[in-house]
CSV table of C-alpha atoms in Angstrom, one decimal:
chain,number,residue,atom,x,y,z
A,1,MET,CA,0.0,0.0,0.0
A,2,LYS,CA,1.4,3.3,-1.0
A,3,ILE,CA,1.5,6.0,1.7
A,4,GLU,CA,1.1,9.6,0.7
A,5,PHE,CA,2.3,12.1,3.3
A,6,ALA,CA,0.9,15.5,3.7
A,7,PRO,CA,3.1,18.3,2.4
A,8,ARG,CA,5.1,20.2,5.1
A,9,SER,CA,3.6,23.5,3.9
A,10,VAL,CA,0.1,22.5,5.3
A,11,PRO,CA,-1.0,25.7,7.1
A,12,LEU,CA,-1.6,25.8,10.8
A,13,GLN,CA,-5.3,26.3,10.3
A,14,ARG,CA,-5.6,23.0,8.6
A,15,ARG,CA,-3.6,21.2,11.3
A,16,LEU,CA,-6.0,22.7,13.9
A,17,GLN,CA,-9.0,21.5,11.9
A,18,THR,CA,-7.6,18.0,11.7
A,19,ALA,CA,-6.8,18.0,15.4
A,20,SER,CA,-10.3,19.1,16.3
A,21,VAL,CA,-11.8,16.2,14.3
A,22,ALA,CA,-9.4,13.8,15.9
A,23,GLN,CA,-10.5,15.1,19.3
A,24,TRP,CA,-14.1,14.5,18.3
A,25,ILE,CA,-13.4,11.0,17.1
A,26,PHE,CA,-11.6,10.2,20.3
A,27,SER,CA,-14.4,11.6,22.4
A,28,PHE,CA,-16.8,9.0,21.0
A,29,LEU,CA,-14.4,6.0,20.5
A,30,GLY,CA,-12.2,6.3,23.6
A,31,LEU,CA,-13.4,8.9,26.1
A,32,ALA,CA,-16.2,6.7,27.4
A,33,GLN,CA,-13.8,3.9,28.3
A,34,CYS,CA,-11.3,6.4,29.8
A,35,CYS,CA,-14.1,7.9,32.0
A,36,THR,CA,-15.1,4.5,33.2
A,37,ALA,CA,-11.5,3.5,34.0
A,38,ALA,CA,-10.8,6.8,35.8
A,39,PHE,CA,-13.9,6.5,37.9
A,40,ILE,CA,-13.0,3.0,39.0
A,41,THR,CA,-9.3,3.6,39.4
A,42,LEU,CA,-9.7,6.7,41.6
A,43,PHE,CA,-11.5,4.5,44.2
A,44,PHE,CA,-8.1,2.8,44.8
A,45,THR,CA,-6.1,5.9,45.2
A,46,ARG,CA,-5.8,8.7,47.7
A,47,PHE,CA,-8.3,10.6,45.5
A,48,TRP,CA,-11.1,8.1,46.2
A,49,LEU,CA,-13.2,10.9,47.5
A,50,VAL,CA,-13.6,12.3,44.0
A,51,SER,CA,-15.3,9.2,42.8
A,52,ALA,CA,-17.3,8.8,46.0
A,53,LEU,CA,-18.7,12.3,45.8
A,54,TYR,CA,-19.4,11.9,42.1
A,55,ALA,CA,-21.2,8.6,42.8
A,56,ALA,CA,-23.4,10.5,45.3
A,57,TRP,CA,-24.0,13.3,42.8
A,58,TRP,CA,-24.8,10.7,40.1
A,59,LEU,CA,-27.5,9.1,42.3
A,60,ILE,CA,-29.1,12.5,43.0
A,61,ASP,CA,-28.8,13.6,39.3
A,62,ARG,CA,-29.8,10.3,37.7
A,63,GLU,CA,-33.0,11.6,36.2
A,64,LYS,CA,-31.5,14.7,34.6
A,65,PRO,CA,-30.7,13.1,31.1
A,66,SER,CA,-34.3,12.2,30.6
A,67,LYS,CA,-35.5,15.6,31.8
A,68,GLY,CA,-33.9,17.6,29.0
A,69,GLY,CA,-30.3,17.3,30.1
A,70,ARG,CA,-28.0,20.1,31.2
A,71,ARG,CA,-26.5,22.1,28.3
A,72,ILE,CA,-23.5,24.3,28.8
A,73,HIS,CA,-23.4,27.1,26.3
A,74,VAL,CA,-19.7,27.7,26.8
A,75,LEU,CA,-19.0,24.2,25.5
A,76,ARG,CA,-21.5,24.5,22.7
A,77,ASN,CA,-19.7,27.6,21.5
A,78,CYS,CA,-16.2,26.2,21.9
A,79,ILE,CA,-13.8,27.2,19.1
A,80,VAL,CA,-12.9,23.5,18.7
A,81,TRP,CA,-16.3,23.0,17.0
A,82,ARG,CA,-15.6,25.8,14.5
A,83,TYR,CA,-12.4,24.2,13.5
A,84,MET,CA,-14.3,20.9,13.1
A,85,ARG,CA,-16.9,22.7,10.9
A,86,ASP,CA,-14.2,24.1,8.6
A,87,TYR,CA,-12.4,20.8,8.3
A,88,PHE,CA,-15.1,19.2,6.1
A,89,PRO,CA,-16.8,21.9,5.9
A,90,ILE,CA,-20.2,21.4,7.5
A,91,THR,CA,-23.1,23.7,6.8
A,92,LEU,CA,-26.7,23.9,8.0
A,93,MET,CA,-29.5,25.1,5.6
A,94,LYS,CA,-33.1,25.9,6.4
A,95,THR,CA,-35.9,25.9,3.8
A,96,ALA,CA,-38.7,27.2,6.1
A,97,GLU,CA,-39.1,29.1,9.3
A,98,LEU,CA,-39.8,27.4,12.6
A,99,ASP,CA,-42.3,29.0,15.0
A,100,PRO,CA,-40.6,29.3,18.5
A,101,ARG,CA,-44.0,28.9,20.1
A,102,GLN,CA,-44.2,25.3,18.9
A,103,ASN,CA,-42.1,22.2,19.5
A,104,TYR,CA,-40.8,20.1,16.5
A,105,LEU,CA,-39.6,16.6,15.8
A,106,VAL,CA,-36.9,16.5,13.2
A,107,GLY,CA,-36.0,13.2,11.4
A,108,PHE,CA,-32.3,13.2,10.5
A,109,HIS,CA,-31.1,11.1,7.6
A,110,PRO,CA,-28.8,9.4,7.0
A,111,HIS,CA,-26.9,8.2,10.1
A,112,GLY,CA,-23.6,7.8,8.3
A,113,VAL,CA,-20.8,6.1,10.3
A,114,LEU,CA,-20.5,8.6,13.1
A,115,ALA,CA,-23.4,11.1,12.5
A,116,ALA,CA,-21.0,14.1,12.2
A,117,GLY,CA,-23.5,16.4,10.7
A,118,ALA,CA,-26.1,15.7,13.4
A,119,PHE,CA,-23.7,16.3,16.2
A,120,LEU,CA,-22.2,19.5,14.9
A,121,ASN,CA,-25.4,21.1,13.7
A,122,PHE,CA,-27.6,20.3,16.7
A,123,CYS,CA,-25.1,19.9,19.6
A,124,THR,CA,-22.9,22.9,18.9
A,125,GLU,CA,-23.3,26.4,17.6
A,126,ALA,CA,-20.6,26.1,15.0
A,127,SER,CA,-23.0,26.1,12.1
A,128,GLY,CA,-25.1,28.9,13.6
A,129,PHE,CA,-28.2,26.9,14.6
A,130,SER,CA,-29.5,29.7,17.0
A,131,THR,CA,-29.0,32.3,14.3
A,132,LEU,CA,-30.9,30.3,11.7
A,133,PHE,CA,-33.7,29.2,14.1
A,134,PRO,CA,-34.0,31.9,16.7
A,135,GLY,CA,-35.9,30.9,19.8
A,136,ILE,CA,-35.5,27.2,19.2
A,137,THR,CA,-33.6,24.9,21.6
A,138,PRO,CA,-32.2,21.8,19.8
A,139,HIS,CA,-31.9,18.3,21.4
A,140,LEU,CA,-30.4,15.3,19.8
A,141,MET,CA,-31.2,11.7,20.9
A,142,MET,CA,-28.5,9.2,21.5
A,143,LEU,CA,-28.4,5.6,22.7
A,144,SER,CA,-29.3,5.5,26.4
A,145,LEU,CA,-26.4,3.2,27.4
A,146,TRP,CA,-23.9,6.1,26.9
A,147,PHE,CA,-25.6,8.1,29.7
A,148,ARG,CA,-24.8,5.3,32.2
A,149,ILE,CA,-21.1,6.1,32.0
A,150,PRO,CA,-19.7,8.4,34.8
A,151,PHE,CA,-18.4,11.8,33.7
A,152,PHE,CA,-19.1,11.0,30.1
A,153,ARG,CA,-22.9,11.5,30.7
A,154,ASP,CA,-22.2,15.1,31.7
A,155,TYR,CA,-20.1,15.7,28.6
A,156,LEU,CA,-23.0,14.5,26.4
A,157,MET,CA,-25.6,16.5,28.2
A,158,SER,CA,-23.5,19.7,27.8
A,159,GLY,CA,-24.2,19.7,24.1
A,160,GLY,CA,-27.9,19.0,24.3
A,161,LEU,CA,-27.8,15.2,23.9
A,162,ILE,CA,-30.6,13.2,25.6
A,163,PRO,CA,-31.3,9.4,25.8
A,164,SER,CA,-33.2,7.8,23.0
A,165,ASP,CA,-36.3,6.6,24.9
A,166,LYS,CA,-39.9,7.6,25.0
A,167,GLU,CA,-39.7,9.3,28.4
A,168,SER,CA,-36.9,11.7,27.3
A,169,ALA,CA,-38.6,12.5,24.0
A,170,SER,CA,-42.0,13.2,25.6
A,171,TYR,CA,-40.5,15.5,28.2
A,172,VAL,CA,-39.0,17.7,25.4
A,173,LEU,CA,-42.1,17.6,23.1
A,174,GLN,CA,-44.6,18.2,25.9
A,175,LYS,CA,-43.1,21.5,27.1
A,176,PRO,CA,-46.1,23.9,26.9
A,177,GLU,CA,-44.0,27.0,26.2
A,178,GLY,CA,-42.7,25.5,22.9
A,179,GLY,CA,-39.4,26.4,21.3
A,180,ASN,CA,-37.9,22.9,21.5
A,181,LEU,CA,-36.6,20.8,18.6
A,182,LEU,CA,-36.0,17.1,19.1
A,183,ALA,CA,-33.8,15.5,16.4
A,184,ILE,CA,-33.9,11.8,16.0
A,185,ILE,CA,-31.5,9.9,13.7
A,186,VAL,CA,-34.3,7.5,12.6
A,187,GLY,CA,-32.1,4.9,10.9
A,188,GLY,CA,-30.1,4.5,14.1
A,189,ALA,CA,-27.0,2.3,14.5
A,190,GLN,CA,-28.2,-0.3,12.1
A,191,GLU,CA,-28.3,2.2,9.2
A,192,ALA,CA,-24.6,2.9,9.8
A,193,LEU,CA,-23.8,-0.6,8.4
A,194,ASP,CA,-24.9,0.6,5.0
A,195,ALA,CA,-23.1,4.0,5.1
A,196,ARG,CA,-20.8,4.2,2.0
A,197,PRO,CA,-19.8,7.0,-0.3
A,198,GLY,CA,-22.4,7.5,-3.0
A,199,THR,CA,-25.2,5.5,-1.3
A,200,PHE,CA,-28.7,6.8,-0.4
A,201,THR,CA,-30.2,3.9,1.4
A,202,LEU,CA,-32.3,4.8,4.4
A,203,LEU,CA,-33.6,2.3,7.0
A,204,LEU,CA,-37.0,4.0,7.2
A,205,LYS,CA,-39.7,1.9,5.5
A,206,ASN,CA,-40.8,0.2,8.7
A,207,ARG,CA,-39.6,2.7,11.2
A,208,LYS,CA,-42.8,4.4,12.4
A,209,GLY,CA,-42.2,4.9,16.2
A,210,PHE,CA,-41.1,8.6,15.6
A,211,VAL,CA,-44.3,9.2,13.6
A,212,ARG,CA,-46.5,7.8,16.4
A,213,LEU,CA,-44.6,9.9,18.9
A,214,ALA,CA,-45.3,13.0,16.9
A,215,ILE,CA,-49.0,12.2,16.6
A,216,GLN,CA,-49.3,11.5,20.3
A,217,ASN,CA,-47.8,14.9,21.1
A,218,GLY,CA,-49.3,16.8,18.2
A,219,THR,CA,-45.8,17.8,17.2
A,220,PRO,CA,-45.1,18.8,13.6
A,221,LEU,CA,-42.7,16.5,11.8
A,222,VAL,CA,-39.7,18.1,10.0
A,223,PRO,CA,-37.7,16.0,7.5
A,224,SER,CA,-34.0,16.7,7.1
A,225,PHE,CA,-31.3,15.2,4.8
A,226,SER,CA,-27.5,15.5,5.4
A,227,PHE,CA,-25.8,15.5,2.0
A,228,GLY,CA,-22.3,14.1,2.2
A,229,GLU,CA,-22.9,12.3,5.5
A,230,ASN,CA,-22.1,8.9,3.9
A,231,ASP,CA,-19.0,10.1,2.1
A,232,LEU,CA,-16.7,10.6,5.1
A,233,PHE,CA,-15.5,7.0,5.4
A,234,ASP,CA,-15.0,3.8,3.4
A,235,GLN,CA,-16.4,0.7,4.9
A,236,VAL,CA,-15.5,-3.0,4.5
A,237,LYS,CA,-18.0,-4.8,2.3
A,238,ASN,CA,-20.7,-6.4,4.4
A,239,PRO,CA,-23.6,-7.4,2.1
A,240,LYS,CA,-26.7,-8.8,3.7
A,241,GLY,CA,-26.4,-12.5,4.4
A,242,SER,CA,-22.6,-12.3,4.7
A,243,TRP,CA,-20.8,-13.7,7.8
A,244,LEU,CA,-19.6,-10.2,8.7
A,245,ARG,CA,-23.1,-8.7,8.5
A,246,ARG,CA,-24.5,-11.5,10.7
A,247,ILE,CA,-21.8,-10.9,13.3
A,248,GLN,CA,-22.4,-7.2,13.3
A,249,HIS,CA,-26.2,-7.7,13.8
A,250,TRP,CA,-25.5,-10.2,16.6
A,251,LEU,CA,-23.2,-7.7,18.4
A,252,GLN,CA,-25.8,-5.0,17.9
A,253,GLN,CA,-28.5,-7.1,19.5
A,254,ILE,CA,-26.1,-7.7,22.5
A,255,MET,CA,-24.6,-4.3,23.0
A,256,GLY,CA,-27.2,-2.0,21.3
A,257,ILE,CA,-24.6,-0.4,19.0
A,258,SER,CA,-23.4,-1.4,15.6
A,259,LEU,CA,-19.7,-1.9,14.8
A,260,PRO,CA,-19.1,-0.9,11.1
A,261,LEU,CA,-15.5,-1.7,10.0
A,262,PHE,CA,-14.6,1.7,8.5
A,263,HIS,CA,-11.5,3.7,7.7
A,264,GLY,CA,-10.7,7.1,6.4
A,265,ARG,CA,-7.3,9.0,6.4
A,266,GLY,CA,-4.6,9.4,9.0
A,267,ILE,CA,-3.5,12.5,10.8
A,268,PHE,CA,-0.2,12.9,9.0
A,269,GLN,CA,-1.0,10.9,5.8
A,270,TYR,CA,-4.0,10.5,3.5
A,271,SER,CA,-4.1,6.8,2.8
A,272,PHE,CA,-5.5,5.1,5.9
A,273,GLY,CA,-6.7,5.9,9.4
A,274,LEU,CA,-9.7,6.8,11.5
A,275,ILE,CA,-9.9,10.5,10.6
A,276,PRO,CA,-12.8,11.2,8.1
A,277,TYR,CA,-12.0,12.4,4.6
A,278,ARG,CA,-12.3,16.2,3.9
A,279,ARG,CA,-15.7,16.1,2.2
A,280,PRO,CA,-18.4,18.7,2.5
A,281,ILE,CA,-21.6,18.0,4.5
A,282,CYS,CA,-24.7,20.1,4.1
A,283,THR,CA,-27.7,19.3,6.3
A,284,VAL,CA,-30.9,20.6,4.7
A,285,VAL,CA,-33.8,21.1,7.1
A,286,GLY,CA,-37.2,20.8,5.3
A,287,LYS,CA,-40.6,22.4,6.1
A,288,PRO,CA,-42.8,21.2,9.0
A,289,ILE,CA,-45.5,18.7,8.3
A,290,PRO,CA,-48.6,19.5,10.5
A,291,VAL,CA,-49.7,16.6,12.7
A,292,GLN,CA,-53.1,16.3,14.4
A,293,LYS,CA,-52.8,15.3,18.0
A,294,LYS,CA,-54.3,11.9,19.0
A,295,HIS,CA,-53.4,10.0,22.1
A,296,ARG,CA,-54.0,6.6,20.6
A,297,PRO,CA,-53.6,6.8,16.8
A,298,SER,CA,-54.6,3.8,14.7
A,299,GLU,CA,-52.1,1.9,12.5
A,300,GLU,CA,-53.8,3.4,9.5
A,301,GLU,CA,-53.4,7.0,10.8
A,302,VAL,CA,-49.7,6.3,11.6
A,303,ASP,CA,-49.2,4.8,8.1
A,304,GLN,CA,-50.8,7.9,6.4
A,305,VAL,CA,-48.5,10.4,8.2
A,306,HIS,CA,-45.5,8.1,7.7
A,307,GLN,CA,-46.1,8.0,3.9
A,308,LYS,CA,-46.5,11.7,3.8
A,309,TYR,CA,-43.2,12.0,5.6
A,310,LEU,CA,-41.5,9.7,3.1
A,311,ASN,CA,-42.9,11.8,0.3
A,312,GLU,CA,-41.7,15.1,1.8
A,313,LEU,CA,-38.3,13.7,2.5
A,314,SER,CA,-38.0,12.4,-1.1
A,315,ASN,CA,-39.1,15.8,-2.4
A,316,LEU,CA,-36.5,17.5,-0.3
A,317,PHE,CA,-33.8,15.2,-1.6
A,318,GLU,CA,-34.8,15.6,-5.2
A,319,LYS,CA,-35.0,19.4,-5.0
A,320,HIS,CA,-31.6,19.9,-3.5
A,321,LYS,CA,-29.5,17.0,-4.8
A,322,ALA,CA,-28.1,18.8,-7.9
A,323,LYS,CA,-26.5,21.4,-5.6
A,324,TYR,CA,-24.4,18.8,-3.9
A,325,ASN,CA,-23.2,16.9,-7.0
A,326,VAL,CA,-25.6,14.0,-6.6
A,327,PRO,CA,-26.2,12.2,-9.9
A,328,GLU,CA,-29.5,12.9,-11.6
A,329,ASP,CA,-30.4,9.1,-11.6
A,330,SER,CA,-29.8,8.7,-7.9
A,331,HIS,CA,-32.8,8.6,-5.7
A,332,LEU,CA,-33.6,7.7,-2.0
A,333,GLU,CA,-34.1,4.0,-1.3
A,334,PHE,CA,-36.2,3.1,1.7
A,335,ILE,CA,-35.6,-0.3,3.2
């Protein structure tokens, strides 16, 4: 394998951008394990009181993630996220105004390998979310198991992440004063197994829980598509029915997370590594779909709203795909 090294004249700005992305990758691939190890290790040192006090605080604060979390605006506005934005770059585009007197449920597609666009656009201010949508507070759902990790849970909540369960979602959507946006990566971890450059396959055909949730709360549904999300990494071939795919599904059922075998570029060379490729991402947020509130919607009512959502998402993709170099003969595929 031929290794191509980055030229020595790479400006400092680019190095900072690469470092910020590396920091983000580490935060999700290694920080959780480090936090767990630190919490346990401190109990066996003279600093055991730190872990003891945190354990007490954790017990008192255990319901906070499902009650909207605890965002820290200083961290959301950290300069590191702006460097990360410029690395790809990542942009956020709106196609309609959102009324701050209402709550909204946004479906985010596709998941990609690490959902970079979802994190940066909804968990930081790097792409100017508050400027584009004044009066709207964003929340992004993430697997609940990550909120069981000491210290790491506080890091997640600081950006507006909340657990992906009905209780957490309902708390945000039922706030009477409005002004809340709940973003759900509908395809979830399973969709990440199909994330490859140039693919537009969405695990959405039979995913209707988010639609039912919107109807039960009378919350408008907002489709969004993140162009370029699947282009950040290459992934080892794992066609359905292959031994690798079966193992990945088996591990997902046990751990709740998928394990795509992916690679991008390195920090100092461009041929192989865990750093994503420098490829632009643009998350386009569509117009709200009005939903009539009903506590117990029938399957037929859910199907009707779900089909309307699929149509609006397809229209959004078709309308904007030419701007982001998507071939004319490429269309969304729902599985």
